[in-house]
PDB file of C-alpha atoms in Angstrom:
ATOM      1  CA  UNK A 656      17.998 -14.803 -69.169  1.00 60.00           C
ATOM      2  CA  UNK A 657      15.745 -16.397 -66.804  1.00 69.00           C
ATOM      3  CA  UNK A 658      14.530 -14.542 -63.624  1.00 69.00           C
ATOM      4  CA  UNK A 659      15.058 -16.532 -60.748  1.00 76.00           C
ATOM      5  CA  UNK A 660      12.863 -16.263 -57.077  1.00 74.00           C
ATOM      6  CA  UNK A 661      16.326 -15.070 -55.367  1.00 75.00           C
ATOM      7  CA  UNK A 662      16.415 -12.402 -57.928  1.00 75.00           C
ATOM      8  CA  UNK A 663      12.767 -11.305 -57.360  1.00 73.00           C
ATOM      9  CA  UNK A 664      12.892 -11.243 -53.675  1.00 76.00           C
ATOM     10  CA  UNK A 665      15.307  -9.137 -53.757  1.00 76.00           C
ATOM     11  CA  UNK A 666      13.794  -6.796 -56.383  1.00 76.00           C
ATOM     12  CA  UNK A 667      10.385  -6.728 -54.102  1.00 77.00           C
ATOM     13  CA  UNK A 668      12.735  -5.845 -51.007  1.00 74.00           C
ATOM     14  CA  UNK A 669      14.893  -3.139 -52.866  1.00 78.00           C
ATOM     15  CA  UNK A 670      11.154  -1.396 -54.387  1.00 78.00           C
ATOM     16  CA  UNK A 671       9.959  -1.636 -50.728  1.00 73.00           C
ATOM     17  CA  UNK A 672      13.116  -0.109 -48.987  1.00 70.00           C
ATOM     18  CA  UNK A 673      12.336   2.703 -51.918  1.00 70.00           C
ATOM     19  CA  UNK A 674       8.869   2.904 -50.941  1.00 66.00           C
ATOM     20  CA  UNK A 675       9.918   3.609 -47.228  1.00 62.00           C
ATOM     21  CA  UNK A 676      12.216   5.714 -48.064  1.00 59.00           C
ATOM     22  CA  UNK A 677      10.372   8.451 -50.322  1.00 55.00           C
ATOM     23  CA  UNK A 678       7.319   8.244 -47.343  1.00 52.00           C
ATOM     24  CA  UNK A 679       9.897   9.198 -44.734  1.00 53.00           C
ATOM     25  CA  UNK A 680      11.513  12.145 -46.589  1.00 60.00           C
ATOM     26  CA  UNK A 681       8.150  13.407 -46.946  1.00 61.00           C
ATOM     27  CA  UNK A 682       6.868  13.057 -43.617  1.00 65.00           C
ATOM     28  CA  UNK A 683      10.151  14.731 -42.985  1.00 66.00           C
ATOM     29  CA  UNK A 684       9.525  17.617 -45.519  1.00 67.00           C
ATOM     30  CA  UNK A 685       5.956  18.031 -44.433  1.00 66.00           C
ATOM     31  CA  UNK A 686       7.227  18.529 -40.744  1.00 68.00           C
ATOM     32  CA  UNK A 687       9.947  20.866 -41.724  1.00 71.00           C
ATOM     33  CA  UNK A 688       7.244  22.968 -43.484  1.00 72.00           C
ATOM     34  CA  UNK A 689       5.130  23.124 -40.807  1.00 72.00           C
ATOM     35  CA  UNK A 690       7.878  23.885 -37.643  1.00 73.00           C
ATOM     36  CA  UNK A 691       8.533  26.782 -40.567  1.00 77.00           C
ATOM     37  CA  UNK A 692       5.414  28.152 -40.792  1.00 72.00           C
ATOM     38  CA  UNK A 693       4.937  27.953 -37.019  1.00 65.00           C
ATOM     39  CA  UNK A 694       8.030  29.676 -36.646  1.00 63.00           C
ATOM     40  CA  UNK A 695       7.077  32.532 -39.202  1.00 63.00           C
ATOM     41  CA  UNK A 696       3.395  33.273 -37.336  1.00 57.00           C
ATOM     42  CA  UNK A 697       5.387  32.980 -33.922  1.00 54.00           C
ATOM     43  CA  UNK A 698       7.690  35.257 -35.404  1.00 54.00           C
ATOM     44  CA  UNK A 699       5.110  37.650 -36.170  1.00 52.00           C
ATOM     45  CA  UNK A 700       3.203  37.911 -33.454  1.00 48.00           C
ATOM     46  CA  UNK A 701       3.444  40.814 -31.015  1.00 48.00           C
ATOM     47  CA  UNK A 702       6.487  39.200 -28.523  1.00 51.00           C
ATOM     48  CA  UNK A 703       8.107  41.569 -26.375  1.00 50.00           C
ATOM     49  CA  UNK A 704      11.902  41.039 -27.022  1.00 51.00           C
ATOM     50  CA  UNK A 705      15.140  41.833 -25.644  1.00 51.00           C
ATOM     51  CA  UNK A 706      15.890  41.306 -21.747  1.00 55.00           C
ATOM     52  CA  UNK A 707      12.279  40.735 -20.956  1.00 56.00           C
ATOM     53  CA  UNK A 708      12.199  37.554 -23.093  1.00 59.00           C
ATOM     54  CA  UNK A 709      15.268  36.015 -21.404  1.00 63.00           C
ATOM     55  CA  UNK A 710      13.555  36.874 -17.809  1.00 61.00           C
ATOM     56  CA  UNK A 711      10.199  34.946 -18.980  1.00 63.00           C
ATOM     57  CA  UNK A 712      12.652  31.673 -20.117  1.00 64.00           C
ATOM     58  CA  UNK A 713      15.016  32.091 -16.716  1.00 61.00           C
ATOM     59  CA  UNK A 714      11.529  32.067 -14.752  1.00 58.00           C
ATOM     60  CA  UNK A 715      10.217  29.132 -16.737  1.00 60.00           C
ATOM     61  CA  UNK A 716      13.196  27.017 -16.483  1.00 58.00           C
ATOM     62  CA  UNK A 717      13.765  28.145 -12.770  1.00 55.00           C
ATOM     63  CA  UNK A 718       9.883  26.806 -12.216  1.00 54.00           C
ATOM     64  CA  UNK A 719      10.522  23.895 -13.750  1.00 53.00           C
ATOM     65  CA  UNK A 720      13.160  22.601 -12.038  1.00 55.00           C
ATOM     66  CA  UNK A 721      12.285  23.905  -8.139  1.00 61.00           C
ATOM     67  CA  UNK A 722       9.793  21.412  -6.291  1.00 65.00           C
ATOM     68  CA  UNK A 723       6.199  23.054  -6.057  1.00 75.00           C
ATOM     69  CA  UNK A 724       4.103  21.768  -2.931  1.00 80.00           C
ATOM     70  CA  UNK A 725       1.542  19.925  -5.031  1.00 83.00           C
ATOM     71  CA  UNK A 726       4.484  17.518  -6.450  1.00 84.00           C
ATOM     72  CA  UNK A 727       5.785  17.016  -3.004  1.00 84.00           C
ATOM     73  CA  UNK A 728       2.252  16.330  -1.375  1.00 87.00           C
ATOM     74  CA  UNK A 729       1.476  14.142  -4.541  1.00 89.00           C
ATOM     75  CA  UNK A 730       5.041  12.209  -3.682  1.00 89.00           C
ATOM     76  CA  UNK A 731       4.322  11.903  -0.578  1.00 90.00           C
ATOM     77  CA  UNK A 732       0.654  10.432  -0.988  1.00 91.00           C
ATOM     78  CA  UNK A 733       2.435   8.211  -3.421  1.00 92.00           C
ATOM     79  CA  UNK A 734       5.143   7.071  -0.641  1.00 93.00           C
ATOM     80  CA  UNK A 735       1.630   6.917   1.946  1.00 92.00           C
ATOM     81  CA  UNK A 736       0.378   4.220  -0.900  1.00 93.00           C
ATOM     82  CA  UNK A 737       3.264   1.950  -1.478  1.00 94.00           C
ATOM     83  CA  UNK A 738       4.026   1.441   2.589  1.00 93.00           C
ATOM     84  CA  UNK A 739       0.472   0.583   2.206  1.00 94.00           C
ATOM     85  CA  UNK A 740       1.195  -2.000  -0.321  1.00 93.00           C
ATOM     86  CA  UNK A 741       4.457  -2.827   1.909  1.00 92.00           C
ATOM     87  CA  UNK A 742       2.834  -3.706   4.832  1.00 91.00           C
ATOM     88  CA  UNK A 743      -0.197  -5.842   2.948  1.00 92.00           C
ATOM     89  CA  UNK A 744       2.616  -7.882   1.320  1.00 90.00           C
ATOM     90  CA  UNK A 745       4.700  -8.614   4.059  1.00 88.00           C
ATOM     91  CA  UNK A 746       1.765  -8.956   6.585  1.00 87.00           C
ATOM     92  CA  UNK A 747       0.280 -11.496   4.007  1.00 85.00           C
ATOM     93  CA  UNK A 748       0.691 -15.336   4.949  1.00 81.00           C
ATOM     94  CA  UNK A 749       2.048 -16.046   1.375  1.00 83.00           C
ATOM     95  CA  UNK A 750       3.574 -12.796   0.575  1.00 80.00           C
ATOM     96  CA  UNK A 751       6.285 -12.135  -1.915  1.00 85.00           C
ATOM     97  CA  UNK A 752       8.911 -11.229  -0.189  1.00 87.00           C
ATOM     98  CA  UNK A 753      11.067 -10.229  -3.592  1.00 89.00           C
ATOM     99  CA  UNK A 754       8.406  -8.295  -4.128  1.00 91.00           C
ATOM    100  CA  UNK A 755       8.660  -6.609  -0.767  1.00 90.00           C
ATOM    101  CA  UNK A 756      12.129  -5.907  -0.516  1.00 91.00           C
ATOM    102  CA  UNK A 757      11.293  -4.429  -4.150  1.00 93.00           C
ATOM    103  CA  UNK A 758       8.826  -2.189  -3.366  1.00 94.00           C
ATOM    104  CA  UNK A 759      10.972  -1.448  -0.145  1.00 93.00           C
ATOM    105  CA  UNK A 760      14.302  -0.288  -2.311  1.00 94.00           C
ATOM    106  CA  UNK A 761      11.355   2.198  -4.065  1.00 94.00           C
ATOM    107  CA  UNK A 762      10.220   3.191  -0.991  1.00 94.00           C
ATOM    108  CA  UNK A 763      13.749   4.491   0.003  1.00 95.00           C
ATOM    109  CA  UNK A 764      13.746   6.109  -3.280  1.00 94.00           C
ATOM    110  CA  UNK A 765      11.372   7.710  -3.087  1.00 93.00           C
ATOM    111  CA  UNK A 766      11.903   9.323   0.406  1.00 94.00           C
ATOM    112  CA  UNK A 767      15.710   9.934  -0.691  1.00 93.00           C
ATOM    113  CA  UNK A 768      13.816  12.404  -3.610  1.00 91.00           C
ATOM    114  CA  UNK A 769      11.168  13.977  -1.135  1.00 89.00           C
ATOM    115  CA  UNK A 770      14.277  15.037   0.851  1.00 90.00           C
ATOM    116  CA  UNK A 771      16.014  16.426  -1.856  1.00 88.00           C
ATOM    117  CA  UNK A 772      12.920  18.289  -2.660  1.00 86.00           C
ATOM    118  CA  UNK A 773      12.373  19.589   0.889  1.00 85.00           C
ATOM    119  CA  UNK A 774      15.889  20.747   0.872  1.00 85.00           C
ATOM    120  CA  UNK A 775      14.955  22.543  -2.286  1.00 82.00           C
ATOM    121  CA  UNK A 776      12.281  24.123  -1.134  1.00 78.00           C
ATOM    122  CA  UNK A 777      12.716  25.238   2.860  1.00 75.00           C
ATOM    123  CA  UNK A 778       9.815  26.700   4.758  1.00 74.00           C
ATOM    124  CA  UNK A 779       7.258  23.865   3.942  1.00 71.00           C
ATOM    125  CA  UNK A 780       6.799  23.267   7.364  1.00 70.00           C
ATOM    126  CA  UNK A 781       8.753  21.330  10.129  1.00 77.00           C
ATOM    127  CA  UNK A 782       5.946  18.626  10.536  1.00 82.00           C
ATOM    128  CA  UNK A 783       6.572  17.355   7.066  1.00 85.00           C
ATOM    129  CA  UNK A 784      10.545  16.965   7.414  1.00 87.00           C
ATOM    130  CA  UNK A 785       9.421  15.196  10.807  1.00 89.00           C
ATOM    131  CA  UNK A 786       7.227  13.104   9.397  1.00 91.00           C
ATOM    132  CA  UNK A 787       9.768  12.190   6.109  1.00 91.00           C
ATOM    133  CA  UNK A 788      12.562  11.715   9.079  1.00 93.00           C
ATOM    134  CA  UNK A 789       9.956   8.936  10.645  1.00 94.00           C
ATOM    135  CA  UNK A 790       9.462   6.980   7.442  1.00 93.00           C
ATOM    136  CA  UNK A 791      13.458   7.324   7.004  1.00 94.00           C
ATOM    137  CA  UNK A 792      13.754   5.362  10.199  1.00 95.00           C
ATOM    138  CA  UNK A 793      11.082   3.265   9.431  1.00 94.00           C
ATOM    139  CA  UNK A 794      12.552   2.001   5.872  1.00 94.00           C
ATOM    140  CA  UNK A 795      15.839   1.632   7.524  1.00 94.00           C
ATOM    141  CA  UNK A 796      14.615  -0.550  10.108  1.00 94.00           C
ATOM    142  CA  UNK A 797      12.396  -2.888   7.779  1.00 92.00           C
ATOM    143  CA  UNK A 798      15.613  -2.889   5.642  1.00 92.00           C
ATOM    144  CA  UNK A 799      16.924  -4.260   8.934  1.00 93.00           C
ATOM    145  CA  UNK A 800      14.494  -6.800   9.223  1.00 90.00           C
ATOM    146  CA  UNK A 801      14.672  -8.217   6.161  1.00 86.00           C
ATOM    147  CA  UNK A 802      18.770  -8.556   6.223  1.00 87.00           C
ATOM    148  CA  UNK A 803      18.312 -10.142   9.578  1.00 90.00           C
ATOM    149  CA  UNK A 804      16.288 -12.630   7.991  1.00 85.00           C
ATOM    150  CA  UNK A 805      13.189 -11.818  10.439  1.00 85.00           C
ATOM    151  CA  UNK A 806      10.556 -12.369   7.949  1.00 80.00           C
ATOM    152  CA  UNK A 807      11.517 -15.830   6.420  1.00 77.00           C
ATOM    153  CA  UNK A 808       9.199 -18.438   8.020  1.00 62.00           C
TER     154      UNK A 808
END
């Protein structure tokens, strides 16, 4: 029987699918081992249990999801940057306006999510839901511009 280069090929591809194969169970094997083994020393260690454990998670997960003011300040320096980058592009003689009305439609986002956060977290301070009202108005108006065709030349 003669062995032909068809018949080859597809013995090299079927030894390599193998070859895959047995590395991924063992990668897989090796990480089940060690999640165990985590799981055993967590297990071990002195946890307090009971109600006091479901408090700590309900307080994690409650953190996680409520705005902090660091991540509102830090959206709102990022919303400071890209009017910034608005306002170069459009006030450019060869700007992109694509890439203006872009950067405008993030722009909107982005003040649409600091509101949702401020409504999240009251008492930041009336000066900073002015100031997010202000760049409301302002987006809406550029968006006004731009349907109105005012910045085609």
């Amino acid at each position: 029987m003669k062995i032909t280069s068809d018949q080859l090929a597809a013995l090299q591809l079927q030894q390599k699918n193998a070859a895959r194969n047995a590395s991924g169970e063992g990668f897989a094997q090796a990480l089940a081992q060690e999640l165990q083994s985590d799981s055993i020393t967590a297990g071990t260690a002195a946890t307090p249990t009971g109600p006091v454990v479901r408090l700590d998670q309900a307080l994690q997960a409650a953190m996680l999801t409520q705005p902090t003011e660091q991540t509102i300040m830090d959206k709102m320096s990022s919303l400071l940057s890209k009017w910034e980058n608005y306002s170069q592009i459009i006030g450019a003689a060869d700007g992109d306006l694509r890439e203006g009305y872009n950067l405008l439609a993030d722009i909107r986002q982005d003040i649409r999510d600091v509101k949702s956060d401020l409504a999240r977290k009251p008492g930041l301070g009336q000066n900073l839901e002015s100031m997010v009202e202000e760049l409301d108005i302002l987006a809406t108006t550029e968006e006004f511009k731009f349907n109105r065709g005012d910045y085609l030349n």
